[in-house]
Coordinates of C-alpha atoms and ligand atoms in Angstrom, one line a residue:
X1 CA -182.1 22.0 63.4
X2 CA -184.8 20.8 65.7
X3 CA -187.1 21.5 68.6
X4 CA -187.1 18.6 71.0
X5 CA -189.0 18.0 74.2
X6 CA -187.4 15.9 77.0
X7 CA -190.0 14.3 79.3
X8 CA -189.8 11.9 82.3
X9 CA -191.7 8.8 81.2
X10 CA -192.4 7.4 84.7
X11 CA -192.9 8.9 88.1
X12 CA -190.0 11.3 88.1
X13 CA -186.3 10.7 89.1
X14 CA -185.6 9.0 85.8
X15 CA -182.2 10.6 85.6
X16 CA -183.4 13.5 83.5
X17 CA -180.6 15.7 84.8
X18 CA -177.9 13.7 83.0
X19 CA -179.8 13.3 79.8
X20 CA -180.8 17.0 79.6
X21 CA -177.2 17.9 80.2
X22 CA -176.1 15.7 77.4
X23 CA -178.6 17.1 74.9
X24 CA -178.0 20.7 76.2
X25 CA -174.7 20.5 74.5
X26 CA -176.4 20.5 71.1
X27 CA -179.1 23.1 71.9
X28 CA -178.9 26.8 71.4
X29 CA -181.9 27.5 73.7
X30 CA -183.1 25.5 76.7
X31 CA -186.6 26.2 77.9
X32 CA -188.3 25.2 81.2
X33 CA -192.1 25.2 80.7
X34 CA -193.7 23.8 83.9
X35 CA -193.2 23.2 87.6
X36 CA -191.0 25.5 89.7
X37 CA -188.2 25.0 92.1
X38 CA -189.3 21.4 92.8
X39 CA -187.1 20.2 90.0
X40 CA -183.3 20.1 90.4
X41 CA -180.0 19.5 88.9
X42 CA -176.8 19.0 90.9
X43 CA -174.0 19.9 88.6
X44 CA -170.4 19.2 89.2
X45 CA -168.3 21.4 86.8
X46 CA -164.6 22.1 86.6
X47 CA -163.9 25.7 87.3
X48 CA -160.2 26.7 87.2
X49 CA -159.3 23.0 87.5
X50 CA -161.3 22.6 90.7
X51 CA -164.6 20.6 90.8
X52 CA -167.4 22.8 91.9
X53 CA -170.9 21.8 92.9
X54 CA -173.8 23.9 91.8
X55 CA -177.5 23.1 92.6
X56 CA -180.1 24.6 90.4
X57 CA -183.8 24.2 91.0
X58 CA -185.3 26.7 88.6
X59 CA -182.7 27.8 86.0
X60 CA -181.8 25.2 83.4
X61 CA -178.4 23.7 83.6
X62 CA -177.7 25.2 80.1
X63 CA -176.8 28.4 82.0
X64 CA -173.3 27.0 82.5
X65 CA -172.7 27.4 78.8
X66 CA -172.2 31.1 78.0
X67 CA -173.3 30.7 74.4
X68 CA -176.8 29.4 75.2
X69 CA -180.0 31.1 76.2
X70 CA -182.0 29.7 79.1
X71 CA -185.7 30.5 79.2
X72 CA -188.1 30.3 82.1
X73 CA -191.4 30.3 80.2
X74 CA -194.8 31.4 81.5
X75 CA -195.9 27.9 82.4
X76 CA -193.3 27.9 85.2
X77 CA -194.1 29.3 88.7
X78 CA -191.3 31.5 89.9
X79 CA -190.2 32.1 93.5
X80 CA -188.4 35.4 93.2
X81 CA -186.2 34.8 96.2
X82 CA -185.0 31.3 94.9
X83 CA -184.4 32.8 91.5
X84 CA -182.2 35.5 93.0
X85 CA -180.3 33.0 95.1
X86 CA -179.6 30.9 91.9
X87 CA -178.5 34.0 89.9
X88 CA -176.2 35.1 92.8
X89 CA -174.8 31.5 93.2
X90 CA -174.1 31.4 89.4
X91 CA -172.5 34.8 89.3
X92 CA -170.3 34.0 92.3
X93 CA -168.8 31.1 90.3
X94 CA -168.3 33.3 87.2
X95 CA -171.4 32.1 85.2
X96 CA -174.2 34.1 83.8
X97 CA -172.0 37.0 82.9
X98 CA -174.4 38.4 80.4
X99 CA -178.0 39.2 81.3
X100 CA -179.1 37.9 77.8
X101 CA -178.2 34.4 78.8
X102 CA -181.4 34.2 80.9
X103 CA -184.9 35.2 79.8
X104 CA -187.8 35.1 82.3
X105 CA -191.4 35.3 81.0
X106 CA -193.1 38.4 82.1
X107 CA -196.3 36.4 82.4
X108 CA -195.0 33.7 84.6
X109 CA -196.8 33.4 87.9
X110 CA -195.0 34.3 91.1
X111 CA -194.9 32.1 94.1
X112 CA -196.1 34.4 96.9
X113 CA -195.1 34.1 100.6
X114 CA -198.6 32.9 101.4
X115 CA -198.3 30.1 98.9
X116 CA -195.3 28.8 100.8
X117 CA -196.9 29.1 104.2
X118 CA -200.1 27.5 103.0
X119 CA -198.2 24.6 101.5
X120 CA -196.5 23.9 104.8
X121 CA -199.7 24.2 106.8
X122 CA -201.7 21.9 104.5
X123 CA -198.9 19.4 104.6
X124 CA -198.8 19.5 108.3
X125 CA -202.6 19.2 108.5
X126 CA -202.8 16.1 106.2
X127 CA -199.7 14.5 107.5
X128 CA -198.9 13.4 104.0
X129 CA -195.8 14.3 102.0
X130 CA -197.0 15.7 98.8
X131 CA -195.4 15.5 95.4
X132 CA -194.1 19.1 95.4
X133 CA -191.9 18.8 98.5
X134 CA -192.6 20.6 101.6
X135 CA -193.4 24.3 101.7
X136 CA -192.3 25.5 98.3
X137 CA -195.7 26.8 97.5
X138 CA -195.9 25.4 94.0
X139 CA -199.3 23.7 94.3
X140 CA -201.0 26.7 95.9
X141 CA -199.5 29.0 93.2
X142 CA -200.9 26.9 90.4
X143 CA -204.3 26.8 92.2
X144 CA -204.3 30.6 92.2
X145 CA -203.4 30.6 88.5
X146 CA -206.4 28.5 87.7
X147 CA -208.5 30.6 90.1
X148 CA -207.5 33.8 88.2
X149 CA -205.7 35.2 91.2
X150 CA -202.1 35.0 89.9
X151 CA -199.6 37.7 90.5
X152 CA -197.3 37.8 87.5
X153 CA -193.6 38.6 87.1
X154 CA -194.7 41.8 85.2
X155 CA -196.7 42.9 88.2
X156 CA -193.6 42.8 90.2
X157 CA -192.1 45.5 88.0
X158 CA -195.0 47.9 88.4
X159 CA -195.4 49.0 92.0
X160 CA -198.9 50.5 91.7
X161 CA -200.1 47.3 90.1
X162 CA -198.4 45.1 92.6
X163 CA -200.0 47.0 95.5
X164 CA -203.4 46.7 93.8
X165 CA -203.0 42.9 93.2
X166 CA -201.8 42.1 96.7
X167 CA -204.5 44.2 98.2
X168 CA -207.0 42.1 96.3
X169 CA -205.6 38.7 97.2
X170 CA -204.1 39.0 100.7
X171 CA -207.3 39.4 102.9
X172 CA -208.6 36.0 101.7
X173 CA -205.2 34.3 102.1
X174 CA -204.8 35.8 105.6
X175 CA -208.3 34.4 106.5
X176 CA -207.1 31.0 105.4
X177 CA -203.9 31.2 107.3
X178 CA -205.8 32.1 110.4
X179 CA -208.1 29.2 109.9
X180 CA -205.0 27.0 110.0
X181 CA -204.0 28.8 113.2
X182 CA -201.2 30.9 111.6
X183 CA -200.6 34.6 112.1
X184 CA -201.7 36.8 109.1
X185 CA -199.0 38.2 106.8
X186 CA -198.3 41.9 107.0
X187 CA -199.4 43.7 103.9
X188 CA -196.5 46.2 103.9
X189 CA -193.9 43.4 104.5
X190 CA -195.2 41.4 101.6
X191 CA -195.0 44.4 99.3
X192 CA -191.6 45.4 100.5
X193 CA -190.1 42.0 100.2
X194 CA -191.4 41.7 96.6
X195 CA -190.2 45.2 95.7
X196 CA -186.7 44.3 97.0
X197 CA -186.6 41.4 94.5
X198 CA -187.9 43.4 91.5
X199 CA -184.7 45.3 90.4
X200 CA -182.7 42.0 90.6
X201 CA -185.1 40.2 88.3
X202 CA -186.0 43.1 86.0
X203 CA -182.9 42.7 83.6
X204 CA -184.0 39.2 82.7
X205 CA -187.7 39.8 82.1
X206 CA -189.2 39.8 78.6
X207 CA -191.6 38.3 76.1
X208 CA -190.4 34.7 76.3
X209 CA -193.1 33.3 74.1
X210 CA -192.2 35.5 71.2
X211 CA -188.5 34.8 71.7
X212 CA -189.0 31.0 71.5
X213 CA -191.3 31.4 68.5
X214 CA -188.7 33.5 66.6
X215 CA -185.9 31.1 67.6
X216 CA -187.8 28.2 66.1
X217 CA -188.5 30.2 63.0
X218 CA -184.8 30.9 62.6
X219 CA -184.1 27.2 62.9
X220 CA -182.3 27.3 66.2
X221 CA -181.9 24.0 68.2
X222 CA -184.3 24.2 71.1
X223 CA -184.6 21.8 74.0
X224 CA -187.8 21.9 76.1
X225 CA -186.8 20.5 79.5
X226 CA -189.6 18.8 81.4
X227 CA -189.5 18.3 85.1
X228 CA -191.1 15.5 87.2
X229 CA -192.7 12.6 85.1
X230 CA -195.6 11.7 83.0
X231 CA -197.5 9.7 85.6
X232 CA -197.4 12.9 87.8
X233 CA -199.2 15.1 85.2
X234 CA -202.1 16.8 86.9
X235 CA -204.5 15.7 84.2
X236 CA -202.9 12.6 82.8
X237 CA -201.3 11.1 85.9
X238 CA -202.6 8.9 88.8
X239 CA -204.6 11.7 90.4
X240 CA -204.5 12.8 93.2
X241 CA -201.0 11.4 93.5
X242 CA -199.7 14.0 91.0
X243 CA -197.9 17.3 90.8
X244 CA -199.7 20.6 90.0
X245 CA -198.6 21.1 86.4
X246 CA -198.6 19.4 83.0
X247 CA -195.5 17.3 82.9
X248 CA -196.3 15.8 79.5
X249 CA -195.2 17.0 76.1
X250 CA -198.3 19.1 75.6
X251 CA -197.2 21.0 78.6
X252 CA -194.4 22.4 76.5
X253 CA -197.0 23.8 74.0
X254 CA -199.1 25.4 76.7
X255 CA -196.3 26.4 79.1
X256 CA -194.1 28.0 76.4
X257 CA -196.7 29.0 73.9
X258 CA -195.4 26.7 71.1
X259 CA -197.8 25.1 68.5
X260 CA -197.7 21.3 68.5
X261 CA -196.6 21.2 64.9
X262 CA -193.5 23.2 65.7
X263 CA -192.1 20.4 67.9
X264 CA -190.0 17.9 66.0
X265 CA -189.5 15.2 68.6
X266 CA -190.2 14.1 72.1
X267 CA -187.7 12.0 74.0
X268 CA -189.1 9.9 76.9
X269 CA -186.7 9.2 79.7
X270 CA -187.2 5.9 81.5
X271 CA -185.0 4.0 83.9
X272 CA -184.4 0.4 83.1
X273 CA -186.5 -0.3 86.2
X274 CA -189.0 1.8 88.1
X275 CA -189.2 3.9 91.3
X276 CA -191.8 5.9 93.0
X277 CA -191.6 8.4 95.9
X278 CA -194.4 8.8 98.4
X279 CA -197.9 7.4 98.3
X280 CA -199.9 6.2 95.2
X281 CA -200.3 2.9 93.4
X282 CA -197.2 1.2 92.0
X283 CA -198.1 -2.1 90.4
X284 CA -194.5 -3.3 89.9
X285 CA -193.2 -2.2 93.3
X286 CA -191.1 -4.9 95.1
X287 CA -190.8 -5.4 98.8
X288 CA -188.2 -8.1 98.5
X289 CA -184.4 -8.4 98.1
X290 CA -184.6 -7.4 94.4
X291 CA -186.3 -4.2 95.3
X292 CA -183.5 -3.6 97.8
X293 CA -180.9 -4.4 95.2
X294 CA -182.4 -1.8 92.8
X295 CA -182.6 0.7 95.7
X296 CA -179.0 0.2 96.8
X297 CA -177.4 -0.2 93.5
X298 CA -179.4 2.7 91.9
X299 CA -179.0 4.9 95.0
X300 CA -182.7 5.4 95.1
X301 CA -182.9 7.7 98.1
X302 CA -184.4 11.2 97.9
X303 CA -182.4 14.3 98.9
X304 CA -184.1 14.1 102.3
X305 CA -182.7 10.5 102.7
X306 CA -186.1 8.9 102.2
X307 CA -186.0 5.5 100.5
X308 CA -187.8 5.3 97.1
X309 CA -190.0 2.3 96.4
X310 CA -188.4 0.3 93.5
X311 CA -189.6 -2.4 91.2
X312 CA -189.4 -3.8 87.7
X313 CA -189.9 -1.6 84.6
X314 CA -193.6 -1.1 83.8
X315 CA -194.0 -1.2 80.0
X316 CA -197.8 -0.9 80.4
X317 CA -197.4 2.5 82.1
X318 CA -194.7 3.4 79.5
X319 CA -197.0 2.4 76.7
X320 CA -199.5 4.9 78.0
X321 CA -196.7 7.5 78.4
X322 CA -195.5 6.9 74.8
X323 CA -199.0 7.4 73.6
X324 CA -199.9 10.6 75.4
X325 CA -196.5 12.2 74.9
X326 CA -196.0 11.0 71.3
X327 CA -192.4 9.7 72.1
X328 CA -190.2 9.7 69.0
X329 CA -187.3 8.3 71.0
X330 CA -186.5 6.7 74.3
X331 CA -183.6 7.4 76.6
X332 CA -183.1 4.4 78.9
X333 CA -181.1 5.2 82.0
X334 CA -179.5 3.2 84.8
X335 CA -179.2 0.0 82.7
X336 CA -176.1 -0.7 84.8
X337 CA -178.3 -1.1 87.9
X338 CA -179.8 -4.3 86.5
X339 CA -176.4 -6.0 86.3
X340 CA -176.0 -8.9 88.7
X341 CA -179.5 -10.3 88.5
X342 CA -180.3 -13.9 87.4
X343 CA -183.4 -12.7 85.6
X344 CA -185.0 -9.3 84.7
X345 CA -188.7 -8.8 84.4
X346 CA -190.7 -6.5 82.2
X347 CA -194.3 -5.8 83.1
X348 CA -196.2 -6.0 79.8
X349 CA -199.7 -5.5 81.2
X350 CA -201.9 -6.0 84.3
X351 CA -204.6 -8.4 85.5
X352 CA -207.5 -7.3 87.7
X353 CA -209.0 -9.4 90.4
X354 CA -211.7 -10.7 88.0
X355 CA -209.0 -12.0 85.6
X356 CA -209.4 -9.2 83.0
X357 CA -206.2 -8.1 81.3
X358 CA -205.1 -4.5 80.5
X359 CA -202.3 -3.3 78.3
X360 CA -202.3 0.2 79.9
X361 CA -202.9 1.5 83.4
X362 CA -206.3 2.6 84.7
X363 CA -205.6 6.0 86.3
X364 CA -208.0 5.6 89.2
X365 CA -205.5 4.8 91.9
X366 CA -208.0 2.7 93.8
X367 CA -208.5 0.5 90.7
X368 CA -204.8 0.5 89.8
X369 CA -203.9 -0.6 93.3
X370 CA -205.8 -3.9 92.7
X371 CA -204.0 -4.8 89.5
X372 CA -201.3 -7.5 89.4
X373 CA -198.5 -7.1 86.9
X374 CA -198.2 -9.6 84.0
X375 CA -194.5 -10.2 83.6
X376 CA -192.3 -11.3 80.8
X377 CA -189.2 -12.9 82.3
X378 CA -185.9 -12.4 80.5
X379 CA -182.4 -13.7 81.3
X380 CA -180.2 -11.3 83.3
X381 CA -176.5 -10.5 83.0
X382 CA -173.7 -10.3 85.5
X383 CA -171.1 -8.1 83.7
X384 CA -170.3 -4.6 84.7
X385 CA -171.5 -2.6 81.7
X386 CA -170.4 0.9 82.7
X387 CA -167.5 0.9 80.2
X388 CA -169.6 0.0 77.3
X389 CA -170.1 2.8 74.7
X390 CA -171.7 1.0 71.7
X391 CA -174.8 -1.2 71.8
X392 CA -173.0 -4.2 70.1
X393 CA -170.7 -4.5 73.1
X394 CA -173.4 -5.0 75.7
X395 CA -174.0 -8.5 76.9
X396 CA -176.5 -10.3 74.7
X397 CA -179.1 -10.4 77.6
X398 CA -178.9 -6.6 78.0
X399 CA -179.3 -6.1 74.3
X400 CA -182.3 -8.5 74.3
X401 CA -183.8 -6.5 77.2
X402 CA -183.5 -3.2 75.2
X403 CA -184.8 -4.7 72.0
X404 CA -187.9 -6.0 73.9
X405 CA -188.5 -2.5 75.3
X406 CA -188.2 -1.0 71.8
X407 CA -190.5 -3.6 70.3
X408 CA -193.2 -3.5 73.0
X409 CA -193.3 0.3 73.0
X410 CA -192.8 0.7 69.2
X411 CA -190.4 3.6 70.0
X412 CA -186.7 3.6 68.9
X413 CA -184.1 3.8 71.6
X414 CA -182.1 7.1 71.2
X415 CA -179.7 6.8 74.2
X416 CA -178.7 4.3 76.9
X417 CA -177.1 5.4 80.1
X418 CA -174.8 3.0 81.8
X419 CA -173.6 5.1 84.7
X420 CA -173.9 8.5 86.3
X421 CA -171.0 10.1 84.5
X422 CA -171.5 12.0 81.3
X423 CA -169.2 9.6 79.5
X424 CA -171.1 6.6 80.6
X425 CA -173.5 6.8 77.8
X426 CA -174.3 4.9 74.6
X427 CA -175.6 7.4 72.0
X428 CA -177.7 5.5 69.5
X429 CA -179.2 8.4 67.6
X430 CA -178.4 12.1 67.8
X431 CA -181.7 13.9 68.0
X432 CA -180.1 17.2 66.9
X433 CA -178.4 15.5 63.9
Ligands
GDP1 P1 -183.8 13.3 87.8 O1 -184.6 14.2 88.8 O2 -184.8 12.7 86.8 O3 -182.6 14.0 87.2 O4 -183.4 12.1 88.6 P2 -182.5 12.0 90.0 O5 -182.3 13.3 90.6 O6 -183.2 10.9 90.8 O7 -181.1 11.5 89.4 C1 -180.9 10.3 89.2 C2 -179.6 9.9 89.8 O8 -179.1 8.8 89.1 C3 -178.5 11.0 89.8 O9 -177.8 10.8 91.0 C4 -177.6 10.5 88.6 O10 -176.2 10.8 88.8 C5 -177.8 9.1 88.6 N1 -177.8 8.5 87.3 C6 -178.2 9.0 86.1 N2 -178.0 8.1 85.1 C7 -177.5 7.0 85.7 C8 -177.1 5.8 85.1 O11 -177.2 5.5 84.0 N3 -176.5 4.9 86.0 C9 -176.4 5.1 87.3 N4 -175.9 4.2 88.1 N5 -176.8 6.3 87.9 C10 -177.3 7.2 87.0

């Protein structure tokens, strides 16, 4: 029996979807604790013998198992329309037959229509693609939470209160929208749209914090599913190139209301190399044919088709991630992508222009951008490893690579992924014993 947190150890896109799916099998309860519909799982499941694709951005993939409960905790920001779309898509495919399979925290903040519009307008004004993907309103919603202007799921279920809350917030938002040259939103339309959503969401709303607490007390297996990655944490990442929430393990405590001592383990997911979307410093990024090899072989293109920057694994950044998250285990994904290279490199630290050495990143992006990686060069391997299921059968060079990671980070490897399929996995240690 255990409560485990699964965290992206890098800049997101570590392959969390696959690892979370694997661990979900052992969990009774899967909890999202931060972010919003900027995460995502594309699930291909057999239904009546036919493969069916389901895309979920908000609801954990555990919802495909009828015997598990999925929780959207108060640390998540909820777009009611997206939530309803996901519920409808699941029901259409015969999933989520019982309302009890999904619990939405009554005190989760709602993404309001003005959050989405503001997000789009700001994006257009700066010309920069932000972390949270265009127009989803996640950043502006978290801003309002910190600014004590949140409208909560529970407000949605109480018309008088909703009217009062929207009346208090909308004039300022409309002034902002007009400053950006956008038409103001109509008060009655905003209220009507939200009230339309309310009865669809109501059956799932409850006290998620207490539910999770009681589940832990009863010794249930809990999986806290992180989204994005450590270096994108609003406080612990390379600000301002970060997302709006706490993506680190402490985010599970704050975002689901769980005391740190109730958490048994934290698994950090890292690719065997590194990638980064959008702007921001990336010390091990490669502009050469090796970067291209990683991009092609790892299919490192975003859903919008944008190429991700790729480079060698950055153990200095991972050392920091292991420290701030307290990793008890590592899941190394996409090891197969390194196959076919003469040498593989591990960044073990950085050197600044003055020759000073660092074992962890400096978070100031301007400083980090001046750092040169210090590499340890290891022999590569040429074999296709996607059929390997036990560590001992990996090529010696691949084993050496993993053992270097483990030694440098002082964190045991719990799982190695050697291909996108569920079966293409080496399980070293079962975190749910
Ligand atoms: P996430 O947001 O952290 O889940 O990461 P992405 O959405 O970028 O997913 C990673 C992609 O890599 C998905 O298309 C997975 O199917 C794929 N993937 C996951 N693990 C492996 C692996 O071990 N090897 C390969 N080749 N692909 C993988």
